[in-house]
XYZ file of C-alpha atoms in Angstrom:
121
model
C 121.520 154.068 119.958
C 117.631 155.377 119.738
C 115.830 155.300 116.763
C 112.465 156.731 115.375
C 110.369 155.714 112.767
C 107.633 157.352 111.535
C 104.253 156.685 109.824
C 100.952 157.630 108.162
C 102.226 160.279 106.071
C 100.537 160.736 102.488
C 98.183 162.702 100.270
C 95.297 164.015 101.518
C 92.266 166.763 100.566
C 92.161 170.066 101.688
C 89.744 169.772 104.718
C 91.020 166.106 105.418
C 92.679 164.693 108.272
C 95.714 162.351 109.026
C 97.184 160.982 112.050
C 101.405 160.510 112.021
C 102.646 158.021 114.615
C 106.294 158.108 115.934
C 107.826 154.755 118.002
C 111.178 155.620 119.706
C 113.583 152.114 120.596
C 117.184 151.796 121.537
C 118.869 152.132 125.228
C 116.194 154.528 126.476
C 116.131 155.577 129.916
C 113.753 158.210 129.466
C 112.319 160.140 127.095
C 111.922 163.986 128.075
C 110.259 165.481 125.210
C 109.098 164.518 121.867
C 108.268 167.346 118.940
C 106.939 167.091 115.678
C 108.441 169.138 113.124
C 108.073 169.943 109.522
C 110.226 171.400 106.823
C 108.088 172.660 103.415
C 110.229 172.986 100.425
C 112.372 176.225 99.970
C 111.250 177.287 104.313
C 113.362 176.534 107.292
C 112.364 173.487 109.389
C 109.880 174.824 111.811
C 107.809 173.057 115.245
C 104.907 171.909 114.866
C 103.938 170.106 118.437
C 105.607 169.186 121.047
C 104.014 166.761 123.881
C 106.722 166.963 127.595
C 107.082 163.802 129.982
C 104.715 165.737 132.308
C 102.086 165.731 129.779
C 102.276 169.217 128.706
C 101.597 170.181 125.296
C 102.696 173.161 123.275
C 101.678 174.445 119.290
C 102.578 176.179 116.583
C 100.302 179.050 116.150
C 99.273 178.002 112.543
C 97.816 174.701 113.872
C 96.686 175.561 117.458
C 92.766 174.086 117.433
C 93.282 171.848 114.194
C 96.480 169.386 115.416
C 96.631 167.295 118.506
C 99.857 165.712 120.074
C 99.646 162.947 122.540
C 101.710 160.181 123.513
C 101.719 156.468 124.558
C 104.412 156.433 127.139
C 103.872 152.630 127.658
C 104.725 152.268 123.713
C 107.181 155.348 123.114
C 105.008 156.634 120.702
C 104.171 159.194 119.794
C 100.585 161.080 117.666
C 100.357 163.900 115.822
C 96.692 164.178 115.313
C 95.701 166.459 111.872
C 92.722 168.094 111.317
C 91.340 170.586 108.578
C 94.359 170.151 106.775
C 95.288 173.311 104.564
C 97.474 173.213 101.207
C 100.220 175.266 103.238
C 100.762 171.684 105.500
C 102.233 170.257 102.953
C 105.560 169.696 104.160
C 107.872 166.683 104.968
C 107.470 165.946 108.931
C 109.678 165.002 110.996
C 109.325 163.588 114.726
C 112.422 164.538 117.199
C 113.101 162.852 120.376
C 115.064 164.360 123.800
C 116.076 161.911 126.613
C 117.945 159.998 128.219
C 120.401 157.379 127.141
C 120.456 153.976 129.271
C 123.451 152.885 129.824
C 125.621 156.347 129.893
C 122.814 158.668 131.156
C 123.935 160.533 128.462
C 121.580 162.987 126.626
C 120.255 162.290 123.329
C 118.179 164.478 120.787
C 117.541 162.370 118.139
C 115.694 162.965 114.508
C 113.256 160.114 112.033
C 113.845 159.751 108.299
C 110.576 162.134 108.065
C 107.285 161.238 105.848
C 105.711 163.253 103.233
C 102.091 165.042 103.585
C 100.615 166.641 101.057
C 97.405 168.189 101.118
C 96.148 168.765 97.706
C 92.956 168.588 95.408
């Protein structure tokens, strides 16, 4: 019933930047939290950002001062702003959304398909 799709993943140089966007839709009554993950191959998935309702903000320590997360709450969108991107980045990323259903008030917690970014010379 909410869905996420993702964008502006690809290949980019060491020292280069990208920006990922996220747009939640679907029978959304509200939208508590949304995270930005990312799963390298062979590691567990790990978090990356996450950006609360409230505004609050909250990073890994391996990209505190070079990521930013904000959010569009007018659009449902979501940013994950990437800076001085490092070889170890490279990872598939995945945004993750945690809400509230609209017609059940129901909780959801709900995953996108996840886009490649590899940082490489």
């Amino acid at each position: 019933q909410v869905q996420l799709v993702e964008s502006g993943g690809g290949l980019v140089q060491p020292g280069g930047s990208l920006t990922l966007s996220c747009t939640a839709s679907g029978r959304i009554f509200s939208i508590s939290a949304m995270n930005w993950f990312r799963q390298a191959p062979g590691k567990q998935r790990e978090l990356v950002a996450t950006v609360t309702s409230g505004g609050r903000t909250n990073y890994a320590d391996s990209v505190k001062g070079r990521f930013t997360i904000s959010r569009d709450f007018a659009k449902s969108t979501v940013y994950l702003q990437m800076n001085g991107l490092k070889p170890e980045d490279t990872a598939v990323y995945y945004c993750n959304a945690e809400g509230l259903i609209a017609t059940t008030r129901m909780p959801f917690n709900t995953w996108g398909q996840g886009t490649q970014v590899t940082v490489s010379s």
